[in-house]
Amino acid sequence: MPISNSKLLLFCGPSGSGKTTIVRHLIKTFPELSFSVSATTRSKRQNEVDGVDYYFLSVDEFHKKIENEEFLEWEEVYENGFYGTLRSEIDRIAALGKVAIFDVDVEGGIHIKGRFGKNLLDVFVKPPSINDLHHRLVARASETTDSLDKRILKAELELTYAHRFNHVIINKDLNVAFAEAEKLVRAFLQK
Ligand code: 5GP
């Protein structure tokens, strides 16, 4: 089936908004979904697995893939922190007969929206406030002070793009956010 005829799910929002947690929950809830594993040049966190959470690449390897046009979209999300969706992921997931679910930054999300249009469920996940986002990123303890500051600065800009997405979930209470996301996905998959 051509890519454009497959249903796809897109979750965007600032780092620390909780979108990855929501995406993981949806994958457990709906067996027909399959996570689109992105490539990145950032270093692996302790709990992450190569090929499951991300394909961890060197900057050189990432640039080779850009040259070979292997990405559907890619962004330098942070300075020297490249992230991208591989075309091969879409084929891999289509071959499984599953629906791809993307967890990307806001710029990447806007690209994917432009590319797939009508077969896409697009959701922007918003933290209740920047202050709240700051607390979450500190609690996650995955960032250095420099990286944390960069993420907060970027989040302020990203929040101004929420209106470009068809659905917005405010992640104040995770269980409420899960329920809202499930409702959207169930309706979309049944269409
Ligand atoms: P993290 O380093 O926290 O895993 O991710 C940082 C940001 O990069 C998050 O907003 C995440 O959604 C985004 N991201 C992950 N994969 C991709 C991708 O393939 N493309 C783009 N544009 N952003 C991505």
PDB file of C-alpha atoms and ligand atoms in Angstrom:
ATOM      1  CA  MET A   1       0.000   0.000   0.000  1.00  0.00           C
ATOM      2  CA  PRO A   2       1.443   3.473  -0.827  1.00  0.00           C
ATOM      3  CA  ILE A   3       2.583   5.366   2.264  1.00  0.00           C
ATOM      4  CA  SER A   4       0.067   8.146   1.716  1.00  0.00           C
ATOM      5  CA  ASN A   5      -2.858   5.690   1.991  1.00  0.00           C
ATOM      6  CA  SER A   6      -1.763   4.319   5.356  1.00  0.00           C
ATOM      7  CA  LYS A   7      -3.047   5.808   8.565  1.00  0.00           C
ATOM      8  CA  LEU A   8      -0.394   7.525  10.656  1.00  0.00           C
ATOM      9  CA  LEU A   9      -0.314   9.070  14.103  1.00  0.00           C
ATOM     10  CA  LEU A  10       1.760  12.076  15.061  1.00  0.00           C
ATOM     11  CA  PHE A  11       2.488  13.275  18.582  1.00  0.00           C
ATOM     12  CA  CYS A  12       4.372  16.556  18.913  1.00  0.00           C
ATOM     13  CA  GLY A  13       5.181  18.932  21.699  1.00  0.00           C
ATOM     14  CA  PRO A  14       8.086  20.277  23.684  1.00  0.00           C
ATOM     15  CA  SER A  15      10.612  18.003  25.331  1.00  0.00           C
ATOM     16  CA  GLY A  16       9.263  17.178  28.803  1.00  0.00           C
ATOM     17  CA  SER A  17       5.595  17.654  27.830  1.00  0.00           C
ATOM     18  CA  GLY A  18       5.029  13.954  28.438  1.00  0.00           C
ATOM     19  CA  LYS A  19       4.363  13.049  24.805  1.00  0.00           C
ATOM     20  CA  THR A  20       6.718  10.058  24.820  1.00  0.00           C
ATOM     21  CA  THR A  21       4.968   8.673  27.930  1.00  0.00           C
ATOM     22  CA  ILE A  22       1.613   9.091  26.181  1.00  0.00           C
ATOM     23  CA  VAL A  23       2.932   7.447  23.006  1.00  0.00           C
ATOM     24  CA  ARG A  24       4.301   4.476  25.005  1.00  0.00           C
ATOM     25  CA  HIS A  25       0.930   4.113  26.733  1.00  0.00           C
ATOM     26  CA  LEU A  26      -0.905   4.123  23.396  1.00  0.00           C
ATOM     27  CA  ILE A  27       1.397   1.429  21.991  1.00  0.00           C
ATOM     28  CA  LYS A  28       0.587  -0.798  24.980  1.00  0.00           C
ATOM     29  CA  THR A  29      -3.131  -0.098  24.596  1.00  0.00           C
ATOM     30  CA  PHE A  30      -3.470  -0.485  20.822  1.00  0.00           C
ATOM     31  CA  PRO A  31      -1.581  -3.501  19.404  1.00  0.00           C
ATOM     32  CA  GLU A  32      -2.066  -2.190  15.863  1.00  0.00           C
ATOM     33  CA  LEU A  33       0.329   0.710  16.545  1.00  0.00           C
ATOM     34  CA  SER A  34       4.071   0.549  16.006  1.00  0.00           C
ATOM     35  CA  PHE A  35       6.558   3.169  17.182  1.00  0.00           C
ATOM     36  CA  SER A  36       8.543   4.860  14.427  1.00  0.00           C
ATOM     37  CA  VAL A  37      12.104   4.632  15.764  1.00  0.00           C
ATOM     38  CA  SER A  38      13.963   7.849  14.947  1.00  0.00           C
ATOM     39  CA  ALA A  39      17.674   8.255  14.363  1.00  0.00           C
ATOM     40  CA  THR A  40      19.582  10.636  16.624  1.00  0.00           C
ATOM     41  CA  THR A  41      23.110  11.821  17.350  1.00  0.00           C
ATOM     42  CA  ARG A  42      22.430  12.509  21.014  1.00  0.00           C
ATOM     43  CA  SER A  43      23.983  10.130  23.503  1.00  0.00           C
ATOM     44  CA  LYS A  44      22.009   7.194  24.807  1.00  0.00           C
ATOM     45  CA  ARG A  45      20.368   7.604  28.227  1.00  0.00           C
ATOM     46  CA  GLN A  46      20.848   4.837  30.758  1.00  0.00           C
ATOM     47  CA  ASN A  47      17.439   3.228  30.272  1.00  0.00           C
ATOM     48  CA  GLU A  48      17.447   3.444  26.468  1.00  0.00           C
ATOM     49  CA  VAL A  49      18.062   0.651  23.972  1.00  0.00           C
ATOM     50  CA  ASP A  50      19.594   1.165  20.520  1.00  0.00           C
ATOM     51  CA  GLY A  51      17.080   0.227  17.817  1.00  0.00           C
ATOM     52  CA  VAL A  52      14.162   0.397  20.254  1.00  0.00           C
ATOM     53  CA  ASP A  53      14.119   3.968  21.564  1.00  0.00           C
ATOM     54  CA  TYR A  54      16.313   5.437  18.836  1.00  0.00           C
ATOM     55  CA  TYR A  55      18.927   4.408  16.322  1.00  0.00           C
ATOM     56  CA  PHE A  56      21.937   6.098  17.926  1.00  0.00           C
ATOM     57  CA  LEU A  57      24.288   7.394  15.220  1.00  0.00           C
ATOM     58  CA  SER A  58      27.458   9.481  15.075  1.00  0.00           C
ATOM     59  CA  VAL A  59      27.171  12.919  13.450  1.00  0.00           C
ATOM     60  CA  ASP A  60      29.079  11.500  10.437  1.00  0.00           C
ATOM     61  CA  GLU A  61      26.715   8.544  10.074  1.00  0.00           C
ATOM     62  CA  PHE A  62      23.742  10.901  10.342  1.00  0.00           C
ATOM     63  CA  HIS A  63      25.154  13.189   7.648  1.00  0.00           C
ATOM     64  CA  LYS A  64      25.713  10.223   5.316  1.00  0.00           C
ATOM     65  CA  LYS A  65      22.060   9.329   5.665  1.00  0.00           C
ATOM     66  CA  ILE A  66      21.077  12.934   4.876  1.00  0.00           C
ATOM     67  CA  GLU A  67      23.239  12.783   1.730  1.00  0.00           C
ATOM     68  CA  ASN A  68      21.677   9.450   0.735  1.00  0.00           C
ATOM     69  CA  GLU A  69      18.200  10.974   1.200  1.00  0.00           C
ATOM     70  CA  GLU A  70      17.280   8.311   3.741  1.00  0.00           C
ATOM     71  CA  PHE A  71      15.240  10.709   5.879  1.00  0.00           C
ATOM     72  CA  LEU A  72      11.612  11.641   5.499  1.00  0.00           C
ATOM     73  CA  GLU A  73      12.413  14.620   7.693  1.00  0.00           C
ATOM     74  CA  TRP A  74      15.270  15.578   9.955  1.00  0.00           C
ATOM     75  CA  GLU A  75      16.046  18.484  12.268  1.00  0.00           C
ATOM     76  CA  GLU A  76      18.979  19.794  14.208  1.00  0.00           C
ATOM     77  CA  VAL A  77      16.728  19.929  17.260  1.00  0.00           C
ATOM     78  CA  TYR A  78      19.582  21.157  19.475  1.00  0.00           C
ATOM     79  CA  GLU A  79      23.046  22.320  18.432  1.00  0.00           C
ATOM     80  CA  ASN A  80      24.732  19.177  17.045  1.00  0.00           C
ATOM     81  CA  GLY A  81      21.738  17.187  18.246  1.00  0.00           C
ATOM     82  CA  PHE A  82      20.286  15.774  15.031  1.00  0.00           C
ATOM     83  CA  TYR A  83      17.039  13.794  14.965  1.00  0.00           C
ATOM     84  CA  GLY A  84      15.282  12.316  11.952  1.00  0.00           C
ATOM     85  CA  THR A  85      12.586   9.981  10.720  1.00  0.00           C
ATOM     86  CA  LEU A  86      13.972   7.311   8.406  1.00  0.00           C
ATOM     87  CA  ARG A  87      11.969   6.400   5.303  1.00  0.00           C
ATOM     88  CA  SER A  88      12.849   2.767   6.051  1.00  0.00           C
ATOM     89  CA  GLU A  89      10.796   2.975   9.271  1.00  0.00           C
ATOM     90  CA  ILE A  90       7.638   3.678   7.307  1.00  0.00           C
ATOM     91  CA  ASP A  91       8.319   0.646   5.077  1.00  0.00           C
ATOM     92  CA  ARG A  92       9.182  -1.547   8.081  1.00  0.00           C
ATOM     93  CA  ILE A  93       5.927  -0.648   9.846  1.00  0.00           C
ATOM     94  CA  ALA A  94       3.829  -0.960   6.671  1.00  0.00           C
ATOM     95  CA  ALA A  95       5.294  -4.454   6.141  1.00  0.00           C
ATOM     96  CA  LEU A  96       4.087  -5.391   9.638  1.00  0.00           C
ATOM     97  CA  GLY A  97       0.602  -4.220   8.623  1.00  0.00           C
ATOM     98  CA  LYS A  98       0.670  -1.722  11.474  1.00  0.00           C
ATOM     99  CA  VAL A  99      -0.001   1.994  11.918  1.00  0.00           C
ATOM    100  CA  ALA A 100       3.112   4.118  12.502  1.00  0.00           C
ATOM    101  CA  ILE A 101       3.168   6.470  15.460  1.00  0.00           C
ATOM    102  CA  PHE A 102       5.649   9.351  15.376  1.00  0.00           C
ATOM    103  CA  ASP A 103       7.048  11.185  18.386  1.00  0.00           C
ATOM    104  CA  VAL A 104       8.893  14.194  16.967  1.00  0.00           C
ATOM    105  CA  ASP A 105       9.631  17.819  17.737  1.00  0.00           C
ATOM    106  CA  VAL A 106       7.288  20.551  16.544  1.00  0.00           C
ATOM    107  CA  GLU A 107       9.223  21.451  13.362  1.00  0.00           C
ATOM    108  CA  GLY A 108       9.407  17.783  12.384  1.00  0.00           C
ATOM    109  CA  GLY A 109       5.704  17.474  13.119  1.00  0.00           C
ATOM    110  CA  ILE A 110       4.878  20.346  10.788  1.00  0.00           C
ATOM    111  CA  HIS A 111       6.896  18.622   8.026  1.00  0.00           C
ATOM    112  CA  ILE A 112       5.128  15.307   8.576  1.00  0.00           C
ATOM    113  CA  LYS A 113       1.760  17.077   8.568  1.00  0.00           C
ATOM    114  CA  GLY A 114       2.611  18.693   5.231  1.00  0.00           C
ATOM    115  CA  ARG A 115       3.681  15.346   3.817  1.00  0.00           C
ATOM    116  CA  PHE A 116       0.776  13.142   4.929  1.00  0.00           C
ATOM    117  CA  GLY A 117      -2.228  15.419   5.382  1.00  0.00           C
ATOM    118  CA  LYS A 118      -5.517  13.583   5.515  1.00  0.00           C
ATOM    119  CA  ASN A 119      -4.473  10.123   6.721  1.00  0.00           C
ATOM    120  CA  LEU A 120      -2.791  11.597   9.747  1.00  0.00           C
ATOM    121  CA  LEU A 121      -4.048  12.076  13.289  1.00  0.00           C
ATOM    122  CA  ASP A 122      -1.963  14.960  14.643  1.00  0.00           C
ATOM    123  CA  VAL A 123      -1.816  15.778  18.319  1.00  0.00           C
ATOM    124  CA  PHE A 124       0.096  18.509  20.128  1.00  0.00           C
ATOM    125  CA  VAL A 125       0.891  17.698  23.769  1.00  0.00           C
ATOM    126  CA  LYS A 126       1.155  20.785  25.949  1.00  0.00           C
ATOM    127  CA  PRO A 127       2.484  21.075  29.488  1.00  0.00           C
ATOM    128  CA  PRO A 128       0.172  23.113  31.770  1.00  0.00           C
ATOM    129  CA  SER A 129       2.908  25.804  32.017  1.00  0.00           C
ATOM    130  CA  ILE A 130       6.590  26.441  31.311  1.00  0.00           C
ATOM    131  CA  ASN A 131       7.207  26.268  35.044  1.00  0.00           C
ATOM    132  CA  ASP A 132       5.703  22.816  35.144  1.00  0.00           C
ATOM    133  CA  LEU A 133       7.845  21.745  32.168  1.00  0.00           C
ATOM    134  CA  HIS A 134      10.939  22.989  33.965  1.00  0.00           C
ATOM    135  CA  HIS A 135      10.069  20.899  37.046  1.00  0.00           C
ATOM    136  CA  ARG A 136       9.513  17.806  34.900  1.00  0.00           C
ATOM    137  CA  LEU A 137      12.815  18.131  33.087  1.00  0.00           C
ATOM    138  CA  VAL A 138      14.630  18.601  36.413  1.00  0.00           C
ATOM    139  CA  ALA A 139      12.830  15.571  37.896  1.00  0.00           C
ATOM    140  CA  ARG A 140      13.750  13.470  34.850  1.00  0.00           C
ATOM    141  CA  ALA A 141      17.391  14.322  35.627  1.00  0.00           C
ATOM    142  CA  SER A 142      18.424  13.398  32.090  1.00  0.00           C
ATOM    143  CA  GLU A 143      19.812  16.814  31.185  1.00  0.00           C
ATOM    144  CA  THR A 144      22.839  18.890  32.082  1.00  0.00           C
ATOM    145  CA  THR A 145      22.071  22.512  33.101  1.00  0.00           C
ATOM    146  CA  ASP A 146      23.064  23.685  29.624  1.00  0.00           C
ATOM    147  CA  SER A 147      20.872  21.157  27.859  1.00  0.00           C
ATOM    148  CA  LEU A 148      17.995  21.919  30.246  1.00  0.00           C
ATOM    149  CA  ASP A 149      18.208  25.657  29.470  1.00  0.00           C
ATOM    150  CA  LYS A 150      18.229  24.912  25.737  1.00  0.00           C
ATOM    151  CA  ARG A 151      15.151  22.704  26.082  1.00  0.00           C
ATOM    152  CA  ILE A 152      13.244  25.373  28.039  1.00  0.00           C
ATOM    153  CA  LEU A 153      14.126  28.086  25.510  1.00  0.00           C
ATOM    154  CA  LYS A 154      13.023  25.871  22.640  1.00  0.00           C
ATOM    155  CA  ALA A 155       9.824  24.891  24.467  1.00  0.00           C
ATOM    156  CA  GLU A 156       8.781  28.537  24.785  1.00  0.00           C
ATOM    157  CA  LEU A 157       8.964  28.878  21.009  1.00  0.00           C
ATOM    158  CA  GLU A 158       7.372  25.494  20.332  1.00  0.00           C
ATOM    159  CA  LEU A 159       4.330  26.312  22.455  1.00  0.00           C
ATOM    160  CA  THR A 160       3.472  29.133  20.054  1.00  0.00           C
ATOM    161  CA  TYR A 161       2.910  26.507  17.321  1.00  0.00           C
ATOM    162  CA  ALA A 162       0.184  24.570  19.136  1.00  0.00           C
ATOM    163  CA  HIS A 163      -2.571  26.157  17.017  1.00  0.00           C
ATOM    164  CA  ARG A 164      -1.118  24.553  13.850  1.00  0.00           C
ATOM    165  CA  PHE A 165      -2.217  21.107  15.079  1.00  0.00           C
ATOM    166  CA  ASN A 166      -5.735  19.679  14.895  1.00  0.00           C
ATOM    167  CA  HIS A 167      -5.778  18.281  18.427  1.00  0.00           C
ATOM    168  CA  VAL A 168      -4.220  19.624  21.621  1.00  0.00           C
ATOM    169  CA  ILE A 169      -3.916  17.640  24.859  1.00  0.00           C
ATOM    170  CA  ILE A 170      -2.949  19.571  27.985  1.00  0.00           C
ATOM    171  CA  ASN A 171      -0.962  17.141  30.073  1.00  0.00           C
ATOM    172  CA  LYS A 172      -1.823  18.272  33.607  1.00  0.00           C
ATOM    173  CA  ASP A 173      -2.898  14.888  34.927  1.00  0.00           C
ATOM    174  CA  LEU A 174      -1.301  11.956  33.109  1.00  0.00           C
ATOM    175  CA  ASN A 175      -4.313   9.654  33.485  1.00  0.00           C
ATOM    176  CA  VAL A 176      -6.632  12.284  32.020  1.00  0.00           C
ATOM    177  CA  ALA A 177      -4.158  12.839  29.166  1.00  0.00           C
ATOM    178  CA  PHE A 178      -4.020   9.047  28.557  1.00  0.00           C
ATOM    179  CA  ALA A 179      -7.825   8.881  28.401  1.00  0.00           C
ATOM    180  CA  GLU A 180      -8.042  11.824  25.981  1.00  0.00           C
ATOM    181  CA  ALA A 181      -5.356  10.347  23.747  1.00  0.00           C
ATOM    182  CA  GLU A 182      -7.016   6.900  23.768  1.00  0.00           C
ATOM    183  CA  LYS A 183     -10.347   8.436  22.774  1.00  0.00           C
ATOM    184  CA  LEU A 184      -8.791  10.278  19.822  1.00  0.00           C
ATOM    185  CA  VAL A 185      -6.850   7.236  18.641  1.00  0.00           C
ATOM    186  CA  ARG A 186      -9.803   4.834  18.987  1.00  0.00           C
ATOM    187  CA  ALA A 187     -12.040   7.114  16.906  1.00  0.00           C
ATOM    188  CA  PHE A 188      -9.292   7.581  14.292  1.00  0.00           C
ATOM    189  CA  LEU A 189      -8.529   3.867  13.950  1.00  0.00           C
ATOM    190  CA  GLN A 190     -12.233   3.035  13.568  1.00  0.00           C
ATOM    191  CA  LYS A 191     -12.741   5.573  10.736  1.00  0.00           C
TER     192      LYS A 191
HETATM  193  P1  5GP B   1      14.847  13.564  23.392  1.00  0.00           P
HETATM  194  O1  5GP B   1      16.301  13.939  23.301  1.00  0.00           O
HETATM  195  O2  5GP B   1      14.205  14.138  24.631  1.00  0.00           O
HETATM  196  O3  5GP B   1      14.582  12.092  23.216  1.00  0.00           O
HETATM  197  O4  5GP B   1      14.107  14.264  22.164  1.00  0.00           O
HETATM  198  C1  5GP B   1      14.255  15.637  21.917  1.00  0.00           C
HETATM  199  C2  5GP B   1      13.207  16.096  20.924  1.00  0.00           C
HETATM  200  O5  5GP B   1      13.469  15.531  19.633  1.00  0.00           O
HETATM  201  C3  5GP B   1      11.808  15.648  21.315  1.00  0.00           C
HETATM  202  O6  5GP B   1      10.925  16.745  21.105  1.00  0.00           O
HETATM  203  C4  5GP B   1      11.536  14.524  20.368  1.00  0.00           C
HETATM  204  O7  5GP B   1      10.163  14.340  20.114  1.00  0.00           O
HETATM  205  C5  5GP B   1      12.261  15.031  19.129  1.00  0.00           C
HETATM  206  N1  5GP B   1      12.461  13.977  18.132  1.00  0.00           N
HETATM  207  C6  5GP B   1      12.625  12.651  18.330  1.00  0.00           C
HETATM  208  N2  5GP B   1      12.714  12.006  17.166  1.00  0.00           N
HETATM  209  C7  5GP B   1      12.613  12.933  16.195  1.00  0.00           C
HETATM  210  C8  5GP B   1      12.607  12.873  14.756  1.00  0.00           C
HETATM  211  O8  5GP B   1      12.710  11.827  14.128  1.00  0.00           O
HETATM  212  N3  5GP B   1      12.468  14.050  14.096  1.00  0.00           N
HETATM  213  C9  5GP B   1      12.326  15.229  14.745  1.00  0.00           C
HETATM  214  N4  5GP B   1      12.173  16.316  14.009  1.00  0.00           N
HETATM  215  N5  5GP B   1      12.315  15.321  16.087  1.00  0.00           N
HETATM  216  C10 5GP B   1      12.448  14.198  16.804  1.00  0.00           C
END
